[in-house]
mmCIF file of C-alpha atoms and ligand atoms in Angstrom:
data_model
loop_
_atom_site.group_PDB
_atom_site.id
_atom_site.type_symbol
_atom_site.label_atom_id
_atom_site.label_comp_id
_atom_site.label_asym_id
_atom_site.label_seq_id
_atom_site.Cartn_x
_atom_site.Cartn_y
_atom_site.Cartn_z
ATOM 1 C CA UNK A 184 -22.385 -28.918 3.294
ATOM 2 C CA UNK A 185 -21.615 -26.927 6.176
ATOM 3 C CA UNK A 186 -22.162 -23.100 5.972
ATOM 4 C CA UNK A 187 -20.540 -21.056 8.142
ATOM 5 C CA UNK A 188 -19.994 -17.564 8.801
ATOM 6 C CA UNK A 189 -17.021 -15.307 8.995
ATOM 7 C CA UNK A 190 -16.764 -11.866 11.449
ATOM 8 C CA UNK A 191 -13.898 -10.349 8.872
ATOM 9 C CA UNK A 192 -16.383 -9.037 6.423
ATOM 10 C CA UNK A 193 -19.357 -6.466 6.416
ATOM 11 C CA UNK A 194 -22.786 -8.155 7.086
ATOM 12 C CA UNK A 195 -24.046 -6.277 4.142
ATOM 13 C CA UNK A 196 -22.357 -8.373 2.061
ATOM 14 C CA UNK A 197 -23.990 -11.777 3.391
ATOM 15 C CA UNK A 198 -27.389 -12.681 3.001
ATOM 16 C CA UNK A 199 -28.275 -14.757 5.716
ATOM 17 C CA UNK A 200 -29.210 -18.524 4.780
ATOM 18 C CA UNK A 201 -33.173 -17.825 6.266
ATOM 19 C CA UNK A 202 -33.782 -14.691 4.361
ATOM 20 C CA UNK A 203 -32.008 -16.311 1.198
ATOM 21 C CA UNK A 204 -34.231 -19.107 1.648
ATOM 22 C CA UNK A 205 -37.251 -17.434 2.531
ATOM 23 C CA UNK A 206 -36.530 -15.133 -0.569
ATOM 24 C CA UNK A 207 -36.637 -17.778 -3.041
ATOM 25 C CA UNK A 208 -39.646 -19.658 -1.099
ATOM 26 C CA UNK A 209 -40.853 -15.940 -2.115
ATOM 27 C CA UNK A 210 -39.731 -15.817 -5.427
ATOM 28 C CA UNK A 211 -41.221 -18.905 -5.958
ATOM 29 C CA UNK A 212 -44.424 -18.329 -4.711
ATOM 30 C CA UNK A 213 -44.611 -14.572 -6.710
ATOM 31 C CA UNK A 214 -44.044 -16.555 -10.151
ATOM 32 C CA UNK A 215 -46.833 -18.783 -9.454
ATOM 33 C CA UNK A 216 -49.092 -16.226 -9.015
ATOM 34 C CA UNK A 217 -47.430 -14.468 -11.762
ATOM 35 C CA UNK A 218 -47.682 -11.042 -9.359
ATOM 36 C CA UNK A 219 -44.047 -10.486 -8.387
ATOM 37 C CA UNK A 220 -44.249 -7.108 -10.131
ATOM 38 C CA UNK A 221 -47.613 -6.031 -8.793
ATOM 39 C CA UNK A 222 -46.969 -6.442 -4.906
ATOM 40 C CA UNK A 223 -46.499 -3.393 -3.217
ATOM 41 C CA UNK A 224 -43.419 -3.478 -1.591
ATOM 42 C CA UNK A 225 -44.567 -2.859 2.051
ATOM 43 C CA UNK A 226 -46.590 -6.753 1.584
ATOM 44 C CA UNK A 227 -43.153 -8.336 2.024
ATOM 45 C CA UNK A 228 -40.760 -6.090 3.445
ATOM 46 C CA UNK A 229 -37.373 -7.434 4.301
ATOM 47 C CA UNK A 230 -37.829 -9.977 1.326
ATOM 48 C CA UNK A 231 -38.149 -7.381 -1.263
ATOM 49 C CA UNK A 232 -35.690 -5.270 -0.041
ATOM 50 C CA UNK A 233 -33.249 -7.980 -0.319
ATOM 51 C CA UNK A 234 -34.775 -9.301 -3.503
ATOM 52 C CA UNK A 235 -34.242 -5.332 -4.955
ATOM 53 C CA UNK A 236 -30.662 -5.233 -3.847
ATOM 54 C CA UNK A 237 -27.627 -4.759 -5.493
ATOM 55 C CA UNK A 238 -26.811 -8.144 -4.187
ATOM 56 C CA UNK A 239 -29.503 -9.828 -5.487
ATOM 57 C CA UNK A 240 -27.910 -13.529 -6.291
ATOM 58 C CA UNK A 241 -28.205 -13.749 -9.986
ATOM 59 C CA UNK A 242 -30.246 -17.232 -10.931
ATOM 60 C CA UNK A 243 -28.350 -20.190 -10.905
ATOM 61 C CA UNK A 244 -29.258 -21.825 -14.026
ATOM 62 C CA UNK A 245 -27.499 -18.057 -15.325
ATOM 63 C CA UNK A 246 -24.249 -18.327 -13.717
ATOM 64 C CA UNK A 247 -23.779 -21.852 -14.510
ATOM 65 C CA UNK A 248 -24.472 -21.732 -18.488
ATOM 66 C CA UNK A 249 -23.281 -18.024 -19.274
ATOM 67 C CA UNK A 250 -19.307 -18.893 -18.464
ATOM 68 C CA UNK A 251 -15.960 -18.045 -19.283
ATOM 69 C CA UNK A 252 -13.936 -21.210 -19.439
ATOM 70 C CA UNK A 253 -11.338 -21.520 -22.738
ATOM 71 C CA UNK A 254 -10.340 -24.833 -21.633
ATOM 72 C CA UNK A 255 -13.400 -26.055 -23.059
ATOM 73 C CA UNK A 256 -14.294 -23.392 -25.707
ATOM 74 C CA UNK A 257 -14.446 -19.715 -26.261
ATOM 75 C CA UNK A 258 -18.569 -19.273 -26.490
ATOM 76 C CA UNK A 259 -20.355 -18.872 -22.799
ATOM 77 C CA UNK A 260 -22.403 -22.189 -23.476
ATOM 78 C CA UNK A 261 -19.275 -23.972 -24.523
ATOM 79 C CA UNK A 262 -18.503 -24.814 -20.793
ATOM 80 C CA UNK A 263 -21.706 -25.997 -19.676
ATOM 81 C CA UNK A 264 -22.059 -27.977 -22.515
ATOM 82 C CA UNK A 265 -18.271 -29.542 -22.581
ATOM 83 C CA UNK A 266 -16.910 -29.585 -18.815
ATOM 84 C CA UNK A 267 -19.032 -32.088 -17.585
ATOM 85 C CA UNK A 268 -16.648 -34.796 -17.964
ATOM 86 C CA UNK A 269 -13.821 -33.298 -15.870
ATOM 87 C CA UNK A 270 -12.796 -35.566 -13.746
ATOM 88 C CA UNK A 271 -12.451 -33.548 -10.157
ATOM 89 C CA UNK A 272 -11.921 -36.527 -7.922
ATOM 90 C CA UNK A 273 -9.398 -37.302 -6.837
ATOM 91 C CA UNK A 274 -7.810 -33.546 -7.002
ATOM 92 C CA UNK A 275 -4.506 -32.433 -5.671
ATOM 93 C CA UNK A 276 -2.894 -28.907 -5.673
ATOM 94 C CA UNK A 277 1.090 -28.760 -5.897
ATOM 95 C CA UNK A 278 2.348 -26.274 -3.656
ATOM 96 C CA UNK A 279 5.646 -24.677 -4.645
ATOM 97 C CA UNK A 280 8.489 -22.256 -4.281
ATOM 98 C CA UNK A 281 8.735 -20.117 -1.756
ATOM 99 C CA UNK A 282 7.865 -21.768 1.533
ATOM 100 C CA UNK A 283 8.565 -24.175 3.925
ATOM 101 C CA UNK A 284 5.690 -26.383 3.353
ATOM 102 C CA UNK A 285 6.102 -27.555 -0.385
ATOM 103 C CA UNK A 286 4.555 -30.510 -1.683
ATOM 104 C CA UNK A 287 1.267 -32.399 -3.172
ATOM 105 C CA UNK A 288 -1.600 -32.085 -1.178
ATOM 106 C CA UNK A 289 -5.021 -33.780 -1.431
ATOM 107 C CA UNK A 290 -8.062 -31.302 -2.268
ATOM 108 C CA UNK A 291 -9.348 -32.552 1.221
ATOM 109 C CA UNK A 292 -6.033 -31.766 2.833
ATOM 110 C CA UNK A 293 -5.346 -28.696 1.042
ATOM 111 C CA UNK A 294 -8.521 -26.826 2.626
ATOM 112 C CA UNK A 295 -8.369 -28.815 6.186
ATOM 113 C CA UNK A 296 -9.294 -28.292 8.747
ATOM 114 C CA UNK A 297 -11.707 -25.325 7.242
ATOM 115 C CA UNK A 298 -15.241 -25.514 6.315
ATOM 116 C CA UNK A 299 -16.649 -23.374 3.470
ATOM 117 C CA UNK A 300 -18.676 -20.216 3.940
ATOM 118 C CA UNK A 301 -21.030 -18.472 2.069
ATOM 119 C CA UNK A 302 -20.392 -15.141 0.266
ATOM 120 C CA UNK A 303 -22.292 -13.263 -2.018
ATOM 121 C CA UNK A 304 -20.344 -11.066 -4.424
ATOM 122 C CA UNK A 305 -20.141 -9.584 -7.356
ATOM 123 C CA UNK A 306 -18.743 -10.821 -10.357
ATOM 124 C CA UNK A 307 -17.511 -8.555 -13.205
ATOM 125 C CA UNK A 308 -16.225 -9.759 -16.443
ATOM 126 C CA UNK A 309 -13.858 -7.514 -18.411
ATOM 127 C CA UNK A 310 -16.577 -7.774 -21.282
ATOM 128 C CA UNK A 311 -18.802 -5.615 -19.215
ATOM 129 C CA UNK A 312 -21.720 -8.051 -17.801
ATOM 130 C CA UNK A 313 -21.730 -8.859 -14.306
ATOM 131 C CA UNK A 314 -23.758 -11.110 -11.967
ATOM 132 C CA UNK A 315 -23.732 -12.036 -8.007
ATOM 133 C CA UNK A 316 -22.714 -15.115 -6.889
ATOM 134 C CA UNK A 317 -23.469 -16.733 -3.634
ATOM 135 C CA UNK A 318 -19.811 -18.449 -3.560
ATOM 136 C CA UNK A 319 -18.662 -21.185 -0.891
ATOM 137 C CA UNK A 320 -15.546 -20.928 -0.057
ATOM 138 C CA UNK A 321 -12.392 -20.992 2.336
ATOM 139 C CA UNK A 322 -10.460 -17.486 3.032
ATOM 140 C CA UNK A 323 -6.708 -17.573 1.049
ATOM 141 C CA UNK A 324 -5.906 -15.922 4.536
ATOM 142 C CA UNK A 325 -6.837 -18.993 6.540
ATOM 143 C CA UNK A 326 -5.053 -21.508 4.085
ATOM 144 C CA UNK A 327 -1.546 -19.899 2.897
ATOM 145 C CA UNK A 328 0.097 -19.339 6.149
ATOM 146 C CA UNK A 329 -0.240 -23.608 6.818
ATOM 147 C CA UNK A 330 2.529 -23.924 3.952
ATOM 148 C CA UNK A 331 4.773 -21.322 5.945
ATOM 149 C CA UNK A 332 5.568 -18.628 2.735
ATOM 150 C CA UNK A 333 8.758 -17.000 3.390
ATOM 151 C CA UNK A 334 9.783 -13.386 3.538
ATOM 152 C CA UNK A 335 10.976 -13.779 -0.175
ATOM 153 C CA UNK A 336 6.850 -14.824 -0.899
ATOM 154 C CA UNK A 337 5.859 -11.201 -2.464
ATOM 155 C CA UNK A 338 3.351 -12.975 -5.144
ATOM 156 C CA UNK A 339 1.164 -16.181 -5.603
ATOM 157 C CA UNK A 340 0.781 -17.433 -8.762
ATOM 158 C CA UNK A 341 -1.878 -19.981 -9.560
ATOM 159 C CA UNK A 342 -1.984 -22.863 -12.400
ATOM 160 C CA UNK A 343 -5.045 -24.253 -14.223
ATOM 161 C CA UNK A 344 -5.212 -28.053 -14.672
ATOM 162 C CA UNK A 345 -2.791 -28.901 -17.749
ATOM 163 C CA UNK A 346 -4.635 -31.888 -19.751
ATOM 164 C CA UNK A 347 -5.831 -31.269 -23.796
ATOM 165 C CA UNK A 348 -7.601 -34.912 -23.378
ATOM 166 C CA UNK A 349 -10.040 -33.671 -21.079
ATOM 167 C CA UNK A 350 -9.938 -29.660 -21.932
ATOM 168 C CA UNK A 351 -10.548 -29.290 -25.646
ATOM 169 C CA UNK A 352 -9.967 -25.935 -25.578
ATOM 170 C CA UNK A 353 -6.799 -26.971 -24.928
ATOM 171 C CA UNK A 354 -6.225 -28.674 -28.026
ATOM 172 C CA UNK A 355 -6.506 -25.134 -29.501
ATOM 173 C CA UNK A 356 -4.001 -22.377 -29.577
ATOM 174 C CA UNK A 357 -6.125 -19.463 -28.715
ATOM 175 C CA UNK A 358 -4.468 -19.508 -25.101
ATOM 176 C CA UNK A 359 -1.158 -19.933 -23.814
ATOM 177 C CA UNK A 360 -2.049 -22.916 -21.852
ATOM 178 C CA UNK A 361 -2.056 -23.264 -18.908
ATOM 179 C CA UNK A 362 -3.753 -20.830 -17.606
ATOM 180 C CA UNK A 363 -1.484 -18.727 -14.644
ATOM 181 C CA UNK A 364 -3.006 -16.153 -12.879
ATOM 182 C CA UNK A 365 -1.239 -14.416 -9.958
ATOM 183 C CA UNK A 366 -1.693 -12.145 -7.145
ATOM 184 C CA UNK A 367 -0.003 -9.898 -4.836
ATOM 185 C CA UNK A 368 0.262 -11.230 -1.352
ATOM 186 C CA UNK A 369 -1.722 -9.052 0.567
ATOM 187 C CA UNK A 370 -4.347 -9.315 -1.899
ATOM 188 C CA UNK A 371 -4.098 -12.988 -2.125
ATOM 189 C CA UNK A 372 -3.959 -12.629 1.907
ATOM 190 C CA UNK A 373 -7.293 -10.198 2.115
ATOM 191 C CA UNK A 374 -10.209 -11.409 3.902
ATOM 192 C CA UNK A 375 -12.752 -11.085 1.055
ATOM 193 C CA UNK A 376 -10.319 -13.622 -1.416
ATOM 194 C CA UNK A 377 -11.484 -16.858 -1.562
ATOM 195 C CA UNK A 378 -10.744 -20.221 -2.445
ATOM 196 C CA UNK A 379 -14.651 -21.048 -3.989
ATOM 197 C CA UNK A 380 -15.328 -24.836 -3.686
ATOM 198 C CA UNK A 381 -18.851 -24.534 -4.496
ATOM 199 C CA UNK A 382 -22.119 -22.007 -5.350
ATOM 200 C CA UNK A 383 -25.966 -21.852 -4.207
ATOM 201 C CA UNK A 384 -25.190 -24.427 -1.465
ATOM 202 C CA UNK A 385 -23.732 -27.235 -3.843
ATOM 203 C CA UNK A 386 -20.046 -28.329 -5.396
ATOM 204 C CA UNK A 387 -18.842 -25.818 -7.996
ATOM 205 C CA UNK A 388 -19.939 -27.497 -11.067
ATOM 206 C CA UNK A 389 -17.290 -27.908 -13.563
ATOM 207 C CA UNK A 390 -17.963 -25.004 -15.794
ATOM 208 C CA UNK A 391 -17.428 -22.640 -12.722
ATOM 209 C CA UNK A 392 -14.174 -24.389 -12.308
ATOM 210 C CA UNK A 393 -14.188 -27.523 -9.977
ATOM 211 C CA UNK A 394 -13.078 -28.693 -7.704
ATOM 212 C CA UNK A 395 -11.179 -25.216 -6.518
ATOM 213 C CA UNK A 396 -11.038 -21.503 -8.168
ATOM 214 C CA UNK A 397 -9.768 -17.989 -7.318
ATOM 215 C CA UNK A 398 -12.901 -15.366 -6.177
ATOM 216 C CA UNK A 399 -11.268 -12.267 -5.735
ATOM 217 C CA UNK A 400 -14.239 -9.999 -6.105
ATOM 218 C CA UNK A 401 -12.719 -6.516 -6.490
ATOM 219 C CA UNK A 402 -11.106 -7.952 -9.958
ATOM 220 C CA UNK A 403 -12.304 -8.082 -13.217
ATOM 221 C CA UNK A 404 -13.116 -11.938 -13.633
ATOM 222 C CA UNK A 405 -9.786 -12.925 -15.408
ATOM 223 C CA UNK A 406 -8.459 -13.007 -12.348
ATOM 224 C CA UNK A 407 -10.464 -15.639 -10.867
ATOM 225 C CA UNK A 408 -8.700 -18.365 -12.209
ATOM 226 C CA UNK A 409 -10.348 -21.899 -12.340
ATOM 227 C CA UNK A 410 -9.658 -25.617 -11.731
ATOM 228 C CA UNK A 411 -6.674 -24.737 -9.649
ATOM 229 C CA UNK A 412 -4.118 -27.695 -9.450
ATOM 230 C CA UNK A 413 -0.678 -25.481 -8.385
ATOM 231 C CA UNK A 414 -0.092 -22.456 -5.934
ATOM 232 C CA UNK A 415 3.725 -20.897 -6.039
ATOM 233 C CA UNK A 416 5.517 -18.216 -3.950
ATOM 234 C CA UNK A 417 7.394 -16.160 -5.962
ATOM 235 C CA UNK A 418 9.325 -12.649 -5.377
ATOM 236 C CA UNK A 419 8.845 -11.636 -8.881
ATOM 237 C CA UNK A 420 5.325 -10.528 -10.352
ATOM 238 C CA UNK A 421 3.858 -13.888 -11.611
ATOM 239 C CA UNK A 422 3.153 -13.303 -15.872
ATOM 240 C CA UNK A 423 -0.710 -13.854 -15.897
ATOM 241 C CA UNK A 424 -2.339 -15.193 -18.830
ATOM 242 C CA UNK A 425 -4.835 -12.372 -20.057
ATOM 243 C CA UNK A 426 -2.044 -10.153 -19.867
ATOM 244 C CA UNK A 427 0.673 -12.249 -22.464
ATOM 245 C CA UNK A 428 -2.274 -12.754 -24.930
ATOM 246 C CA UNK A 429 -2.582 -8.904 -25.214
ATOM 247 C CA UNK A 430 -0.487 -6.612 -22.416
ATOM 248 C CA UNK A 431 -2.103 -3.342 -23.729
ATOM 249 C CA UNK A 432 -5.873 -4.920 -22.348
ATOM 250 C CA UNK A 433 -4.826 -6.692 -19.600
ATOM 251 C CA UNK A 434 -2.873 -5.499 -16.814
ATOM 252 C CA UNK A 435 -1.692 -7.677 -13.839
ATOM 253 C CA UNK A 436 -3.674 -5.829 -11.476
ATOM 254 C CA UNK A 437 -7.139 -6.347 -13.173
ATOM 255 C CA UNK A 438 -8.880 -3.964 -10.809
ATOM 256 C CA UNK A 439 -12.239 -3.098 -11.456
ATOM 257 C CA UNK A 440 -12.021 0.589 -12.500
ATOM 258 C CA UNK A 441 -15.022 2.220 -14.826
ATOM 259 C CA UNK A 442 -12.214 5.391 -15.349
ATOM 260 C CA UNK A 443 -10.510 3.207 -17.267
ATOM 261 C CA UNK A 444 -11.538 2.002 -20.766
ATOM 262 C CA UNK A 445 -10.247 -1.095 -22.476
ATOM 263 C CA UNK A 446 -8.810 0.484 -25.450
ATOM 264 C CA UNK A 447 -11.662 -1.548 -26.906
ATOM 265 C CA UNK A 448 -14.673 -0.156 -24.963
ATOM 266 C CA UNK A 449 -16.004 2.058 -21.851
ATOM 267 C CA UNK A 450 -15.894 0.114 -18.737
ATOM 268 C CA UNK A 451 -18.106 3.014 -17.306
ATOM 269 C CA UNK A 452 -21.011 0.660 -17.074
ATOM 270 C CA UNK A 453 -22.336 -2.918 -17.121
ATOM 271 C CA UNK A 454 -25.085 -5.499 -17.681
ATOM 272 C CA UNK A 455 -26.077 -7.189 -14.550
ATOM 273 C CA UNK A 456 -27.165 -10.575 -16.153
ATOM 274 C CA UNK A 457 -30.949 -10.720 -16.038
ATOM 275 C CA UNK A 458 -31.179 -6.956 -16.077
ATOM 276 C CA UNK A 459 -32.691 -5.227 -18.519
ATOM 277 C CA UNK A 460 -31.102 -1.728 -18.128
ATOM 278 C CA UNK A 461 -26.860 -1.499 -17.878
ATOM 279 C CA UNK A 462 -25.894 0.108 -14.260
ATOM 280 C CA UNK A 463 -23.019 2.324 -13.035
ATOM 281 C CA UNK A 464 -19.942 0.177 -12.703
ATOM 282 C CA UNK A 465 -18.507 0.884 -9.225
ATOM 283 C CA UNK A 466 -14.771 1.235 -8.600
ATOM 284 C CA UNK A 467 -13.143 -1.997 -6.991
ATOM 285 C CA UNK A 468 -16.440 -3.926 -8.260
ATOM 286 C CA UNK A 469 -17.923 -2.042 -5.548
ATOM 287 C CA UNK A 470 -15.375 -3.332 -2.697
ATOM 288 C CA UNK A 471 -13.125 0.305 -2.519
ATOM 289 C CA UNK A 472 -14.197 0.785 1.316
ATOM 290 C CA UNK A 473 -12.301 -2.562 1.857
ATOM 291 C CA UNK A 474 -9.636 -2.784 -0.592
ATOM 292 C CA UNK A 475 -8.967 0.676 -2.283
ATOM 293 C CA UNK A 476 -6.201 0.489 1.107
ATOM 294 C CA UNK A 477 -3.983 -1.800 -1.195
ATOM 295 C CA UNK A 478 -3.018 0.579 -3.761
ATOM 296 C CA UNK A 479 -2.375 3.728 -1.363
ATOM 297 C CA UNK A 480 -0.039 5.752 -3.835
ATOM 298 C CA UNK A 481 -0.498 3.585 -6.530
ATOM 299 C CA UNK A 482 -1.027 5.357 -10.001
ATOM 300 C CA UNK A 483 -3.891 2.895 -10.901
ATOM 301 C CA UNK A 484 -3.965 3.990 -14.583
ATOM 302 C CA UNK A 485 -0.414 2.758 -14.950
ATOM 303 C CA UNK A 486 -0.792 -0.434 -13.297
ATOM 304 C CA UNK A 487 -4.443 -1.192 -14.386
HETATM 305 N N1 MTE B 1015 -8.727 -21.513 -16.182
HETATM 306 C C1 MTE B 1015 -9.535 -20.519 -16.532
HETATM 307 N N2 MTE B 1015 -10.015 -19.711 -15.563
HETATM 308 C C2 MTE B 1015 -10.847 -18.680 -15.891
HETATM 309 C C3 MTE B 1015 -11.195 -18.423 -17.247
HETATM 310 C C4 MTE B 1015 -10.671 -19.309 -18.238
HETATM 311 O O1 MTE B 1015 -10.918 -19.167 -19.449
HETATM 312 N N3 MTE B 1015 -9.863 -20.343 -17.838
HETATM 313 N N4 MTE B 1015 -12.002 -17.356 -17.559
HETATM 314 C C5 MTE B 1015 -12.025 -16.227 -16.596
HETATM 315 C C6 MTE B 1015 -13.031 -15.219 -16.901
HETATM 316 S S1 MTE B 1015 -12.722 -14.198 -18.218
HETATM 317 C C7 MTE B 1015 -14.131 -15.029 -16.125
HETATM 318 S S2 MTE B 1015 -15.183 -13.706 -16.412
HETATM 319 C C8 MTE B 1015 -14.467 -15.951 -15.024
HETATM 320 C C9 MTE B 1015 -15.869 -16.493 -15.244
HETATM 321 O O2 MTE B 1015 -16.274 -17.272 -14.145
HETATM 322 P P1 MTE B 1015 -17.696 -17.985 -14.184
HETATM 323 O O3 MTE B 1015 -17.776 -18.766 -15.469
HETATM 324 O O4 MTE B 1015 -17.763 -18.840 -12.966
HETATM 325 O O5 MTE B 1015 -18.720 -16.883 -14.178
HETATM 326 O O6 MTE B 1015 -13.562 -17.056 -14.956
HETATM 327 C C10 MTE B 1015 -12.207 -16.727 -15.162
HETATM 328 N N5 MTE B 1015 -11.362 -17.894 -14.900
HETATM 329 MO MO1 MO B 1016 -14.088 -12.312 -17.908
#
């Protein structure tokens, strides 16, 4: 698959395909010897500086068998273990409401003429882990304007695949199915959201929500809706799923903010998967310098 690179986002937040590769060549090559731990630092530079970062791409055996997919069960192993039979091809996303563009459009034809790019970013649940993902994916900004939205479009609002023969989940009541997520449109329209198609290089296997799913990184990851088979302009605030089930937990905005508790827990701090020690969680998931802009004047304890 072609990788590309994008000039809208800080380099910081890409790891270039070389060093990622030459980092797991390292990786590799430290857990045969068994000496990862022991090398000084100054032996491998660059590597380990990248390997020590806060970007660190979690493994991907991790962030494809510790998910959150209801459609096929509520325990993290349930997707792995029940998704694979999805059938992702062929895959077409409605488009709907307002716009000038309605109308069914192949996967293919939906993301034309656009090739994915890589992005690493982080991922925080609501339940407090995290990991980093090295996503592939198309910017929401380069795809939406195609379908024309109008000047009534204040919201997109997304729609999981609908179909209790292939989800089991679904067969279940402990969602509202389908799943609906929904964004603003300048969020849905800022350069770090994504359309993922894929992870580490490959597809998106189904448990991470093939064939298409909603990264928007500076979100708890409710937001990121999978398996994406309708978009729809609206004026009024899409209802979200997470936030019918129980509207005192989950607002519409979702925004990663450790000064705000779930009435259930602190959201102060979080388990990086494969850490052994819980970190700081950072406001906006660690994306403030590039988003915080959205929510000028916003009372972000009201509209959490
Ligand atoms: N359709 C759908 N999308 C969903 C979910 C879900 O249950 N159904 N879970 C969400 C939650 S809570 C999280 S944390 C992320 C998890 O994404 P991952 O499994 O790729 O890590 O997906 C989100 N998208
Ligand atoms: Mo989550």
């Amino acid at each position: 698959m072609l990788i590309q690179k994008s000039a809208d986002i800080r380099p910081s937040e890409i790891t270039p395909p070389e060093l990622y590769a030459r980092r797991r060549e390292f990786l590799k090559t430290a857990a045969v010897l068994g000496a990862a731990a022991l090398l000084p630092p100054v032996l491998h530079g660059n590597v380990a500086r990248a390997a020590d970062d806060d970007l660190k791409p979690t493994p991907y055996k991790d962030i494809t068998s510790y998910n959150n997919f209801y459609e096929f069960g509520s325990s993290k192993t349930d997707p792995a273990e029940y998704a694979g039979g999805l059938k992702t091809k062929p895959w077409t996303v409605a488009v709907e409401g307002n716009c000038e563009k309605p109308g069914q459009y192949a996967l293919e034809d939906f993301l034309a003429p656009h090739q994915p790019e890589e992005r690493i970013y982080r991922l925080r649940c609501v339940e407090a882990w995290s990991m980093v993902v090295p996503w592939l994916g198309v910017p929401m900004s380069k795809i939406l304007p195609r379908f024309q939205p109008t000047a009534n479009a204040k919201y997109v609002e997304f729609t999981t695949l609908l179909d209790p023969a292939q989800m089991p989940g679904q067969r279940t009541r402990i969602l509202d199915w389908p799943y609906v997520e929904g964004l603003r449109m300048d969020e849905a329209m800022h350069p770090l959201t994504l359309f993922a198609t894929g992870l580490y290089g490959k597809e998106l296997p189904n448990q991470n929500g093939a064939p298409l799913r909603l990264v928007v990184p500076w979100k708890y990851g409710f937001k990121s809706i999978k398996s994406i088979v309708k978009i729809r302009f609206t004026e009024e605030q899409p209802r979200t799923t997470w936030n019918l089930q129980a509207p005192h937990e989950y607002g519409f905005y979702a925004n990663v903010n450790p000064d705000v508790d779930h009435p259930r827990w602190s959201q102060k701090r979080e388990r990086r998967i494969g850490d052994l020690f819980r970190r700081d969680t950072l406001p906006f998931n660690g994306y403030a310098e590039q988003v915080a802009g959205l929510y000028a004047g916003m009372d972000l304890r009201k509209n959490f």
